[in-house]
Coordinates of C-alpha atoms in Angstrom, one line a residue:
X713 CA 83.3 -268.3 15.9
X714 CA 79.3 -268.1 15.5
X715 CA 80.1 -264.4 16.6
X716 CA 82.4 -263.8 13.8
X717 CA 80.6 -265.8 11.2
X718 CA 76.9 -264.0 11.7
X719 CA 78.9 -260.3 11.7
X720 CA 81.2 -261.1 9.5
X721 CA 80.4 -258.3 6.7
X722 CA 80.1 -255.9 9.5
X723 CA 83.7 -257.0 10.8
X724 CA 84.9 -256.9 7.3
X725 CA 85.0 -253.3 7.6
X726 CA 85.2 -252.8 11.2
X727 CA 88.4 -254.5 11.8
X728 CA 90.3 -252.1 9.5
X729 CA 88.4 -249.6 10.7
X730 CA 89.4 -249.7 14.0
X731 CA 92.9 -250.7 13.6
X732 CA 93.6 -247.0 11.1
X733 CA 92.5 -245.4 14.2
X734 CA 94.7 -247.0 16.6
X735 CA 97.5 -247.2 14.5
X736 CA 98.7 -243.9 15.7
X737 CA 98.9 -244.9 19.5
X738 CA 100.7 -248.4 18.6
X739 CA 103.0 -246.6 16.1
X740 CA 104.6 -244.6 19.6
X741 CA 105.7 -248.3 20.6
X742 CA 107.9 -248.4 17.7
X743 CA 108.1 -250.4 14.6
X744 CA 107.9 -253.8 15.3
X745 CA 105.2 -253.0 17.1
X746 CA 103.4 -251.1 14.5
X747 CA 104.9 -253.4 12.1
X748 CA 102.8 -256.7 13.9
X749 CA 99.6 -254.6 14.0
X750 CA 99.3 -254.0 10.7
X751 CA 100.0 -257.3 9.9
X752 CA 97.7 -259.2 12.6
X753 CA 94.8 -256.0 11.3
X754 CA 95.2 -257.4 7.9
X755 CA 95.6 -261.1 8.1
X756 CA 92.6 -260.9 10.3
X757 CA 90.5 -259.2 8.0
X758 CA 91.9 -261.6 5.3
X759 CA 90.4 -264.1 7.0
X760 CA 87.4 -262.6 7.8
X761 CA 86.7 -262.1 4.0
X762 CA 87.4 -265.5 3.6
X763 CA 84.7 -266.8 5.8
X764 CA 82.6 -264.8 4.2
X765 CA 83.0 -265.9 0.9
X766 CA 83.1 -270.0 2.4
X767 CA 79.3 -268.9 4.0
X768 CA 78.3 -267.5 0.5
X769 CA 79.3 -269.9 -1.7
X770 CA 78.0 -272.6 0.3
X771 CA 75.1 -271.8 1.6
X772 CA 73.8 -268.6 -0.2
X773 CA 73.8 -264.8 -0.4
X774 CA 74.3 -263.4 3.4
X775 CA 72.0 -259.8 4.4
X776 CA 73.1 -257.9 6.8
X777 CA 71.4 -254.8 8.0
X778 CA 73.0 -253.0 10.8
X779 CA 70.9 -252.0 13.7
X780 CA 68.7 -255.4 13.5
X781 CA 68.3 -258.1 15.6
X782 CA 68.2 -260.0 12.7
X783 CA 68.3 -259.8 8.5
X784 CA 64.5 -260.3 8.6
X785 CA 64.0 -256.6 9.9
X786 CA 65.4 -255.3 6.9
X787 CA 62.1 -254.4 6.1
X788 CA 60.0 -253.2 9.4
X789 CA 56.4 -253.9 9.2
X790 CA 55.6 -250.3 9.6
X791 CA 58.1 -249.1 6.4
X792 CA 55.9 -249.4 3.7
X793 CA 58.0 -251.9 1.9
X794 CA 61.0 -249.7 2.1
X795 CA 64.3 -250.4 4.1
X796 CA 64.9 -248.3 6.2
X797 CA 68.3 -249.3 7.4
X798 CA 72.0 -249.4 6.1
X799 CA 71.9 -253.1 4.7
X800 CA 75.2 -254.8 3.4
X801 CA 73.9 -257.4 0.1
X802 CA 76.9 -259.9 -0.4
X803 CA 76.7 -262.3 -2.9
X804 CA 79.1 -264.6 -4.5
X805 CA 80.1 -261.7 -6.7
X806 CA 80.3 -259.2 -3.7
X807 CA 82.4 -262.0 -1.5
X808 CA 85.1 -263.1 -4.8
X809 CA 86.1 -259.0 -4.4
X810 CA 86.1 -258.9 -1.1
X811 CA 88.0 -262.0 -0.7
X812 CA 90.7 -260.8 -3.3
X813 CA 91.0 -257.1 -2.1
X814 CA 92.0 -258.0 1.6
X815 CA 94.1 -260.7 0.4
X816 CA 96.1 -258.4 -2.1
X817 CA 95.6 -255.8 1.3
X818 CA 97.7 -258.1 3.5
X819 CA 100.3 -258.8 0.7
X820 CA 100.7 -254.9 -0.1
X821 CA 101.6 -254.0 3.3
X822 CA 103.7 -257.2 4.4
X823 CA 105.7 -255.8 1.6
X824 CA 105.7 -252.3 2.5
X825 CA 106.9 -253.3 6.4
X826 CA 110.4 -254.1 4.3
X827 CA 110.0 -251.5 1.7
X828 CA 108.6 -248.6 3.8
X829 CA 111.1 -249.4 6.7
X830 CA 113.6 -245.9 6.1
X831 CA 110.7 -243.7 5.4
X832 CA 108.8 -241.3 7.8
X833 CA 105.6 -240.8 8.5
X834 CA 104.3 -244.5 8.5
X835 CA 101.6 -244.3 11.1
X836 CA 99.7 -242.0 8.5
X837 CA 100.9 -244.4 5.9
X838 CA 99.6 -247.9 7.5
X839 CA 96.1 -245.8 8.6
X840 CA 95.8 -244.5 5.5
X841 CA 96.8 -248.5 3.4
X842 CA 93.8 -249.5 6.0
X843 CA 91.0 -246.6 5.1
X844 CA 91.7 -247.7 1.5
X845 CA 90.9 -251.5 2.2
X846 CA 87.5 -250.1 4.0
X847 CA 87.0 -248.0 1.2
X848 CA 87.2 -251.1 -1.1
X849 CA 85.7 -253.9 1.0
X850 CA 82.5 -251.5 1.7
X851 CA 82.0 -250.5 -1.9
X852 CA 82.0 -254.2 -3.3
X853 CA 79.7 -255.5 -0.1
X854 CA 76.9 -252.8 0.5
X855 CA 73.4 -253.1 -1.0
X856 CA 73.0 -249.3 -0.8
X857 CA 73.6 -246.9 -3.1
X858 CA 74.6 -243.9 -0.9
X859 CA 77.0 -246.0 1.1
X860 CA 78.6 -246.6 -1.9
X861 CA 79.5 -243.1 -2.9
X862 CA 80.4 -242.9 1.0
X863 CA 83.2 -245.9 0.5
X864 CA 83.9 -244.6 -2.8
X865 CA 85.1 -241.3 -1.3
X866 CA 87.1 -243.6 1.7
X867 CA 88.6 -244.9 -1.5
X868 CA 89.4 -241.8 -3.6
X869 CA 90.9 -239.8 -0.6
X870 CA 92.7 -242.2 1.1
X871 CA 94.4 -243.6 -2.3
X872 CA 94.9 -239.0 -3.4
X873 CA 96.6 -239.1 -0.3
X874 CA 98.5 -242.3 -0.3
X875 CA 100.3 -241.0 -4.1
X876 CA 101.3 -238.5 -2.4
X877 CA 103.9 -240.0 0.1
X878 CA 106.6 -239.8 -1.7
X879 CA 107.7 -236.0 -2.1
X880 CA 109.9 -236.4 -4.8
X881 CA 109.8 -232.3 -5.5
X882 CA 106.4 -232.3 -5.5
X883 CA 106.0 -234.5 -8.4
X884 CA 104.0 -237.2 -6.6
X885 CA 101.7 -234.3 -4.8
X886 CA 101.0 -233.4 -8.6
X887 CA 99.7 -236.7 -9.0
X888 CA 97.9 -236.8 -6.1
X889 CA 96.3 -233.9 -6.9
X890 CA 95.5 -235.3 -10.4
X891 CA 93.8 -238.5 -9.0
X892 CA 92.1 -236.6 -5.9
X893 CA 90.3 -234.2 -8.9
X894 CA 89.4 -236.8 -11.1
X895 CA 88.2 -239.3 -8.4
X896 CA 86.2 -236.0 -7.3
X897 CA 84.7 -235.6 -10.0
X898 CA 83.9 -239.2 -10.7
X899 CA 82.1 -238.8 -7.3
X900 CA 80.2 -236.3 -8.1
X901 CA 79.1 -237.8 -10.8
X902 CA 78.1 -241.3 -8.8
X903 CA 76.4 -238.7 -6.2
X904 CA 74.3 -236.6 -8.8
X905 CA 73.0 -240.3 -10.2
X906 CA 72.3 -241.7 -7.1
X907 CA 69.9 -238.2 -6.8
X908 CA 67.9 -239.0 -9.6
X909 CA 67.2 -242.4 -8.9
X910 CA 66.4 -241.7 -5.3
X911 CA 64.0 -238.5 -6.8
X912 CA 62.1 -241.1 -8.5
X913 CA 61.8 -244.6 -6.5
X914 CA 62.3 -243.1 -3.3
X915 CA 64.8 -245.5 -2.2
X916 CA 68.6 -246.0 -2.2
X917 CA 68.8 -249.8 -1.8
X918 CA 70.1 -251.3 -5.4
X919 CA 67.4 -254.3 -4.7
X920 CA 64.5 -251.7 -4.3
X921 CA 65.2 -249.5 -7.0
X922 CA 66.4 -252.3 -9.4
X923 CA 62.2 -253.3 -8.3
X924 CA 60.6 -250.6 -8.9
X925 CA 63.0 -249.3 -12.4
X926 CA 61.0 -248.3 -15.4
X927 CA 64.0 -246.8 -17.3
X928 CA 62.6 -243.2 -17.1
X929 CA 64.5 -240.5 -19.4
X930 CA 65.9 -239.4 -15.7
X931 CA 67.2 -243.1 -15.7
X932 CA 69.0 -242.7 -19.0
X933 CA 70.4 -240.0 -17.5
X934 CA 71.3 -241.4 -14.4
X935 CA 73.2 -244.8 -15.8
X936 CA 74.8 -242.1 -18.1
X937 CA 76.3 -240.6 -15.2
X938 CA 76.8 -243.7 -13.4
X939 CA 79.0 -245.3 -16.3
X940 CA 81.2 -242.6 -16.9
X941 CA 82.0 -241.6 -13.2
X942 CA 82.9 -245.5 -12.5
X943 CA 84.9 -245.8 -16.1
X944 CA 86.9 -243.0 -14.5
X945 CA 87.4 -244.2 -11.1
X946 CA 88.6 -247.8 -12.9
X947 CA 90.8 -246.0 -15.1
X948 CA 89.3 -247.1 -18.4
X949 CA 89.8 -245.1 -22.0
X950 CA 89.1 -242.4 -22.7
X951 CA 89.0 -241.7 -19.1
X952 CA 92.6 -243.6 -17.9
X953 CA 94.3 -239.9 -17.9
X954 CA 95.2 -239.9 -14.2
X955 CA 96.2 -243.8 -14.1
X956 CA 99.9 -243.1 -15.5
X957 CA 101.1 -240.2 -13.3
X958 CA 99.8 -241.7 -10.0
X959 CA 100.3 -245.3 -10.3
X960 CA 103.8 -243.9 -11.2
X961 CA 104.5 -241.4 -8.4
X962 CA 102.9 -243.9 -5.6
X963 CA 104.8 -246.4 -3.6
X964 CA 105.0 -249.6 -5.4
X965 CA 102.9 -250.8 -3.1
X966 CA 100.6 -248.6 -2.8
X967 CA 100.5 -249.1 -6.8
X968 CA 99.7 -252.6 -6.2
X969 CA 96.5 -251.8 -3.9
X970 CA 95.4 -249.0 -6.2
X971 CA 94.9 -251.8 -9.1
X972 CA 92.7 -253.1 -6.1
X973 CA 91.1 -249.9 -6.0
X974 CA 90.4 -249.4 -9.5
X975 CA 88.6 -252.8 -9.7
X976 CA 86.5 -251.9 -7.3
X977 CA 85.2 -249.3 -9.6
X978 CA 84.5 -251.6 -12.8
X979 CA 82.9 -254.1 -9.6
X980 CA 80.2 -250.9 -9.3
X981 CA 80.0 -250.5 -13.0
X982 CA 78.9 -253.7 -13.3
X983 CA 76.5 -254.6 -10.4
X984 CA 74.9 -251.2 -11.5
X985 CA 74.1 -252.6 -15.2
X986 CA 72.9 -255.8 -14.8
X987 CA 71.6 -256.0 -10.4
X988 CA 70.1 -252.7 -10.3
X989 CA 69.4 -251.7 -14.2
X990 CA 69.2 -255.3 -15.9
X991 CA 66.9 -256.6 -18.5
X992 CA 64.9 -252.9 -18.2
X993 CA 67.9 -251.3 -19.7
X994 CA 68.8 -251.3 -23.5
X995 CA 71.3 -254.1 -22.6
X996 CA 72.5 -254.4 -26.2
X997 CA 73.2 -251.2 -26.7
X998 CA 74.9 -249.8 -23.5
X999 CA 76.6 -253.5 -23.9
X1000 CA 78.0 -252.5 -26.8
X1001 CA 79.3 -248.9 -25.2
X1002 CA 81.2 -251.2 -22.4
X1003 CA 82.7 -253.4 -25.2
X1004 CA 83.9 -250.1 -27.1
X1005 CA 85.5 -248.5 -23.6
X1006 CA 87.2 -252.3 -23.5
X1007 CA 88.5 -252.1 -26.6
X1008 CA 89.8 -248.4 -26.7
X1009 CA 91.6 -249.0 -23.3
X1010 CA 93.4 -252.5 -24.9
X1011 CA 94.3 -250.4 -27.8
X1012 CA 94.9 -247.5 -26.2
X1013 CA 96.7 -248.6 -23.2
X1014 CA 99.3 -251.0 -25.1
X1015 CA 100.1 -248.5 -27.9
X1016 CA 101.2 -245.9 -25.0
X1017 CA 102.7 -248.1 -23.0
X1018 CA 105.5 -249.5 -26.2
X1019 CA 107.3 -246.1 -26.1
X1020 CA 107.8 -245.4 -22.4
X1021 CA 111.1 -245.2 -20.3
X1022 CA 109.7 -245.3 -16.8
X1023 CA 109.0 -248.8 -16.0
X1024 CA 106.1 -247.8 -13.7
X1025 CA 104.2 -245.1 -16.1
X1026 CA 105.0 -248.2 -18.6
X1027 CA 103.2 -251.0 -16.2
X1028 CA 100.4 -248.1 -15.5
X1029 CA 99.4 -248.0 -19.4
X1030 CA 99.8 -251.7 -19.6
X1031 CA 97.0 -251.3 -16.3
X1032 CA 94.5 -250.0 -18.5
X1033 CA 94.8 -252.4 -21.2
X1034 CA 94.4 -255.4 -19.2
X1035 CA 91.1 -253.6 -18.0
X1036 CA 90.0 -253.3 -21.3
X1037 CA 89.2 -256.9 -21.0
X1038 CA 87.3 -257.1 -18.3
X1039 CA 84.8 -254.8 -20.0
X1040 CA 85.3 -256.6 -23.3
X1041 CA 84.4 -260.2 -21.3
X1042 CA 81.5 -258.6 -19.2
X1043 CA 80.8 -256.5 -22.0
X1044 CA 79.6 -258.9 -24.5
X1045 CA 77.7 -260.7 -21.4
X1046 CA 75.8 -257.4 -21.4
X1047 CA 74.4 -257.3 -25.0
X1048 CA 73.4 -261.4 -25.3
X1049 CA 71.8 -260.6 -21.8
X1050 CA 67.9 -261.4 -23.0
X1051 CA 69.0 -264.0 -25.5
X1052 CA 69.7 -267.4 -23.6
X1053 CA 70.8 -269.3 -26.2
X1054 CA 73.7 -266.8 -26.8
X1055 CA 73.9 -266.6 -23.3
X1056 CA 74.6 -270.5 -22.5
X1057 CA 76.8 -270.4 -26.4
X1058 CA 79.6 -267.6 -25.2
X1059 CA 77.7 -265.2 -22.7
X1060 CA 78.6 -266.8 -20.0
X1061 CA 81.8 -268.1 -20.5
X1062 CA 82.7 -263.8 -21.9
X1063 CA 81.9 -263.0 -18.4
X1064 CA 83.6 -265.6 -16.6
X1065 CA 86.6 -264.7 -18.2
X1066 CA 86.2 -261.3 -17.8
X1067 CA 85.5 -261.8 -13.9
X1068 CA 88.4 -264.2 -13.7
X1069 CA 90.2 -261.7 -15.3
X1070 CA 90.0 -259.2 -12.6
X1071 CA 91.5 -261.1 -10.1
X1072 CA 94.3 -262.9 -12.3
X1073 CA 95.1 -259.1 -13.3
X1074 CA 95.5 -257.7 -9.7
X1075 CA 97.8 -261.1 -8.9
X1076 CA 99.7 -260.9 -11.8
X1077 CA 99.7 -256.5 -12.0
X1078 CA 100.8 -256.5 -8.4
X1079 CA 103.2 -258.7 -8.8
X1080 CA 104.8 -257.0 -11.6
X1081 CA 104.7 -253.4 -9.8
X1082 CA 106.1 -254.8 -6.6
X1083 CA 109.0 -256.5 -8.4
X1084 CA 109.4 -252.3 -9.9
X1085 CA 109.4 -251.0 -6.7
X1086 CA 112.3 -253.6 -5.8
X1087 CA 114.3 -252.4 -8.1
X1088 CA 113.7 -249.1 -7.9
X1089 CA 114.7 -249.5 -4.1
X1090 CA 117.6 -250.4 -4.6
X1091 CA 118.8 -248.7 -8.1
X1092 CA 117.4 -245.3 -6.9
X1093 CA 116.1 -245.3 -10.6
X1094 CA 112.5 -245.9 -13.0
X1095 CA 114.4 -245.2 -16.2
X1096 CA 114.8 -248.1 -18.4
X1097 CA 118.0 -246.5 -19.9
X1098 CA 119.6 -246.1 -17.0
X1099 CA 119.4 -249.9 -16.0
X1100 CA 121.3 -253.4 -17.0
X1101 CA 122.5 -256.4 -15.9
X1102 CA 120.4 -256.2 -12.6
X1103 CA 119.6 -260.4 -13.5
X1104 CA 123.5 -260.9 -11.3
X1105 CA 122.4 -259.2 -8.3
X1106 CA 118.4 -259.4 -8.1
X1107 CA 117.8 -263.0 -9.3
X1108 CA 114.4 -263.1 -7.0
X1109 CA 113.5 -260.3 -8.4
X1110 CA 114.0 -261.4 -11.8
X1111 CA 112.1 -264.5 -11.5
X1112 CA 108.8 -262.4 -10.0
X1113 CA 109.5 -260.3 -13.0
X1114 CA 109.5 -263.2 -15.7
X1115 CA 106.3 -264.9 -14.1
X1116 CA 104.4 -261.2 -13.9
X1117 CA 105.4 -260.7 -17.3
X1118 CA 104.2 -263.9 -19.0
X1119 CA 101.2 -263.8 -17.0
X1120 CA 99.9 -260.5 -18.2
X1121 CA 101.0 -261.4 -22.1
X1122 CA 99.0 -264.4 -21.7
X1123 CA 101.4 -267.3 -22.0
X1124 CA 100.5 -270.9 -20.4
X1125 CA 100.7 -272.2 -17.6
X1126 CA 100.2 -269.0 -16.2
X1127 CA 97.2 -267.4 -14.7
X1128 CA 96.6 -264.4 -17.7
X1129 CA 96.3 -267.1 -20.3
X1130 CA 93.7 -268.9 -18.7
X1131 CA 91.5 -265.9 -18.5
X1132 CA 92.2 -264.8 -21.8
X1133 CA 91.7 -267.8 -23.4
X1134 CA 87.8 -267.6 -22.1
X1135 CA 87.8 -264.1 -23.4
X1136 CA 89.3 -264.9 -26.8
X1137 CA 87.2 -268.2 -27.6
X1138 CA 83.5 -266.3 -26.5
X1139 CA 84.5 -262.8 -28.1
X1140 CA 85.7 -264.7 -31.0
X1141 CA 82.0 -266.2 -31.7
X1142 CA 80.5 -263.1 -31.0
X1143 CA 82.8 -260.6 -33.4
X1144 CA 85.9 -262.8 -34.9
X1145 CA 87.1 -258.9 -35.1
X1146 CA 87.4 -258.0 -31.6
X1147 CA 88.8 -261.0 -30.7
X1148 CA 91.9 -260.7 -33.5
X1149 CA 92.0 -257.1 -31.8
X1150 CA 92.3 -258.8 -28.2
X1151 CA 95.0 -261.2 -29.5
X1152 CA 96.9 -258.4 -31.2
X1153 CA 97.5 -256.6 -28.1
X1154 CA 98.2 -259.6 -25.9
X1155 CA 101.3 -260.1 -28.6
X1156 CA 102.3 -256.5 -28.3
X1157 CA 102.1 -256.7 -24.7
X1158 CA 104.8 -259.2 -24.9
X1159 CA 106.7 -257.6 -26.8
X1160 CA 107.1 -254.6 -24.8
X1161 CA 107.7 -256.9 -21.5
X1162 CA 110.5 -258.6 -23.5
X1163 CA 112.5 -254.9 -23.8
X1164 CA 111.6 -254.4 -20.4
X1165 CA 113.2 -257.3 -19.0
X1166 CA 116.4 -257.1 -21.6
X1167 CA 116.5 -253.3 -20.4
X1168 CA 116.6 -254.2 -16.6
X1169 CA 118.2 -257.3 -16.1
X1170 CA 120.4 -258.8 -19.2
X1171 CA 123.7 -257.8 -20.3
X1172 CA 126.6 -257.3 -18.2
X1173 CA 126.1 -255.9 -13.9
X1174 CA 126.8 -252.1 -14.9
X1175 CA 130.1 -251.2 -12.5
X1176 CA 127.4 -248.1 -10.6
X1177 CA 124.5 -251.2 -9.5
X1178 CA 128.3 -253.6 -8.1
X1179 CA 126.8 -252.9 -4.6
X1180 CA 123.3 -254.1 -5.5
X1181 CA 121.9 -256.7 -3.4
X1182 CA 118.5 -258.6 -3.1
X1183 CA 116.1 -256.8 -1.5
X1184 CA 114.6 -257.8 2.6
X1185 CA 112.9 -261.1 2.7
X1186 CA 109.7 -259.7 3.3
X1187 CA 109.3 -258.4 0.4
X1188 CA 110.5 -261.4 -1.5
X1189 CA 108.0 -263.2 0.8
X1190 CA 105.1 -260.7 -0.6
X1191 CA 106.0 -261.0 -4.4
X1192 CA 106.7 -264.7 -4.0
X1193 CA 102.9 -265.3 -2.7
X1194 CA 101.6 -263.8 -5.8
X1195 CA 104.0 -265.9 -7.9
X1196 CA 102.6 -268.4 -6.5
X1197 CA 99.3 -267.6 -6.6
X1198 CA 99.6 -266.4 -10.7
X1199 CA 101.1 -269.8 -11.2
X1200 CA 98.3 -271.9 -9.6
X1201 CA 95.5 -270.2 -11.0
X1202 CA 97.1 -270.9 -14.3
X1203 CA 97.5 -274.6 -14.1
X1204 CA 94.1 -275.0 -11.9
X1205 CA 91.5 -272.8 -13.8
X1206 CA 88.8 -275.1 -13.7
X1207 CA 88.5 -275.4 -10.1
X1208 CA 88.9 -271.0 -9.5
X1209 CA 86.3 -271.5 -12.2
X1210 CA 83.9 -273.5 -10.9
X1211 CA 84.7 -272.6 -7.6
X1212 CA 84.7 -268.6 -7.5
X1213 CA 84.0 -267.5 -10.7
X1214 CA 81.0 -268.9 -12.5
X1215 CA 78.9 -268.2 -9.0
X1216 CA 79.8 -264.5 -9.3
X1217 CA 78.9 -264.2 -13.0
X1218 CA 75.9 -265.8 -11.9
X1219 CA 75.1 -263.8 -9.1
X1220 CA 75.5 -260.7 -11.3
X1221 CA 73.2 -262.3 -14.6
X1222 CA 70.5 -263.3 -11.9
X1223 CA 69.0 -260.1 -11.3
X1224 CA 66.1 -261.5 -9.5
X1225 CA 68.0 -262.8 -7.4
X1226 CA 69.4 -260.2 -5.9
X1227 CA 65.8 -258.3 -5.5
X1228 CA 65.1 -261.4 -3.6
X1229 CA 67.9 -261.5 -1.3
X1230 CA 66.9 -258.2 0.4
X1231 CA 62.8 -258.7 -0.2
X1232 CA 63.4 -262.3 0.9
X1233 CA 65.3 -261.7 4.2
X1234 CA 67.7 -264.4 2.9

């Protein structure tokens, strides 16, 4: 156990590593086989992340640098101040993402050994579920800035490639190809940034350069990049143009874990604003950028998602709304950040709820895009017209469905209400405005699940879905655990709160902190 707990954010990635690699050699055993190594890799990691996060929140931010005896050789005598070795930074921010993404990693592919079960090719299906958690995990833990863009591109290519499973006449490789570009180009983007800044503090570590930052014209330039490469990667308006077609095309879920994926992008945005920019940038005005890309994707995202008959493209537009407040919350964080009055009035509580946003939105998202993929298994169909009456056959299913769907309109007890309720109250004494705006598209986000589940599961069982039966228990066990989960954090916010969430809006408001971790040897 001391083993696992002093490596632990070495093993967070290592574990998944390792078991993509092996997966082809267990997968010539046969399914079960395959089937309980997937499992056992991701339940392990699971609970790797959550030892993690118990050693952070209770005693501290954990440095790791790989190739040391110890976190204290992060910086060698002989250096000149400068580490000189790939160091992994996690904080209480770094370990609530990390905690959340391998959970939602083991429930996506417990669901996927029921849902995947007829289809071919899953040893390059499980490796490739596994690259995407490493890609995830390493982006939300390292304290370097070219590692980053490294487990960015795990991310991107493994989730281009995972769209493209599913043939489906080469629709689904359109996507793919959509995502791989954009995510591409986003990387590029990330890549030409990180350039600059290393050009001018000689350094990739966030802690050094977040140090040394004097908010050149090249850093303008640089955070310019930076923003709109990770907007794109998170999906956010006007940027969101690849979410529909490949949260669509994917397996549902493999939809579920790209929510995961795209968080991970807004999780870079913002440890790049405030841990390695912070008070040197013009916080009120690039504050007020993020709150305009939150409230464009809301607007945006829940307009386009009213008229659509695919349930999945519709839940994909509904995607980008809910992210729209997560930048709103963090957002308005960002422009009070030098003014602590504001700050301790609604600052904190805006980012709080836009943090506790981002993990009530992957439980609640994932939930609703698995209880898709059930019924698309067993219907053969995404068009709303072409359902009805499903509520006789699939009433798991349906419940999921119900809970999802009042979660993500924001309706108590559940888990989207209590996040948005933080939002609304600390927007609201910040710009009464926005937060009418917010409200507005929470209510036209229920309406458009209430056609959604009238078109799928009420009126009489159409004689074509007679045959329809509930689908395999695993995935009922899957969808049921983030039931479960949505409905908890609804009726327990205080304690996720308290808990979780105001250490990781902490961890990300106390710059200084952070430098202090790596300079510190914590």
């Amino acid at each position: 156990m001391d083993f696992i707990m002093a490596n632990a954010p070495a093993l967070l990635i290592a574990v998944p590593m390792l078991g993509a690699f092996a997966l082809p050699l267990v997968g010539r055993l046969g399914d079960t086989p395959r089937n309980g190594w997937i499992l056992a890799v991701t339940l392990i990691t699971a609970i790797i992340a959550a030892l993690l996060a118990w050693t952070v929140l209770t005693g501290g931010p954990v440095l790791y640098t790989f190739g040391a005896a110890s976190s204290s050789d992060a910086i060698p005598a002989d250096s000149g101040g400068i580490p000189i070795r790939i160091i992994f930074t996690v904080d209480a921010m770094s370990a609530f993402m990390a905690l959340f993404a391998a959970f939602v990693g083991f429930i996506t592919c417990l669901y996927s050994v029921a849902s995947e079960r007829l289809s071919s090719g899953k040893d390059g299906y499980y490796a490739l579920m596994l690259l995407l958690l490493v890609g995830i995990l390493g982006m939300v833990t390292t304290g370097d800035l070219f590692n980053f863009f490294v487990f960015l591109e795990i991310n991107s290519l493994a989730g281009a490639a995972l769209v493209a499973y599913r043939i489906d006449k080469g629709v689904s490789v359109e996507a793919a190809l959509k995502y791989g570009f954009l995510s591409t180009l986003a990387g590029l983007m990330v890549l030409y940034a990180i350039g600059l800044l290393y050009g001018q503090y000689d350094s990739l570590n966030m802690a050094v350069i977040a140090s040394r930052m004097s908010y050149t014209m090249l850093d303008k330039v640089a955070l310019a990049l930076l923003i709109a490469g990770l907007a794109l990667k998170a999906g956010a308006v006007p940027l969101h143009f690849w979410t529909p077609d490949a949260y669509s095309m994917a397996p549902a879920a493999v939809t579920a874990f790209l929510v995961v994926a795209s968080q991970a992008g807004l999780y870079g945005l913002f440890r790049v604003l405030f841990s390695v920019y912070g008070l040197t940038l013009n916080y009120v005005t690039v504050g007020w950028a993020v709150i305009i890309l939150g409230v464009l994707s809301m607007v945006v995202g829940v307009t386009m998602a009213i008229p659509q008959k695919d349930v999945k493209r519709l839940m994909a537009y509904h995607a980008v709304s809910q992210s729209g407040y997560m930048l709103l919350g963090v957002g308005v964080g960002l422009v009070v950040l030098g003014d602590a009055a504001a700050m301790d009035a609604f600052g904190r509580t805006a980012m709080e709820g836009g943090i506790f946003h981002i993990v009530n939105h992957a439980m609640y998202k994932g939930l609703l895009f698995l209880t898709a993929g059930a019924i698309f298994l067993q219907t053969g169909t995404r068009n709303l017209n072409k359902m009805g009456g499903l509520g006789h056959s699939m009433k798991w299913t349906m419940l999921f469905f119900i809970i999802g769907a009042l979660a993500i309109a924001g309706i108590p007890p559940f888990n989207g209400f209590a996040s948005k309720l933080m939002i609304y109250e600390s927007v609201f004494a910040f710009s009464p405005v926005i937060a009418v705006i917010a409200m507005v598209v929470s209510i036209l986000t229920l309406a458009s699940f209430v056609k959604v589940f009238h078109a799928i599961f009420m009126g009489p069982q159409q004689p074509k879905y007679a045959d329809v039966i509930e689908v395999p228990r695993p995935m009922l066990v899957a969808m049921g655990a983030l039931a479960l989960l949505t409905i908890l954090m609804g009726i327990f916010p205080e304690q996720i709160v308290s808990t979780v969430i105001a250490p990781a809006a902490n961890a990300l408001i106390d710059q200084s902190a952070y430098v202090a971790t790596v300079f510190g040897g914590v």
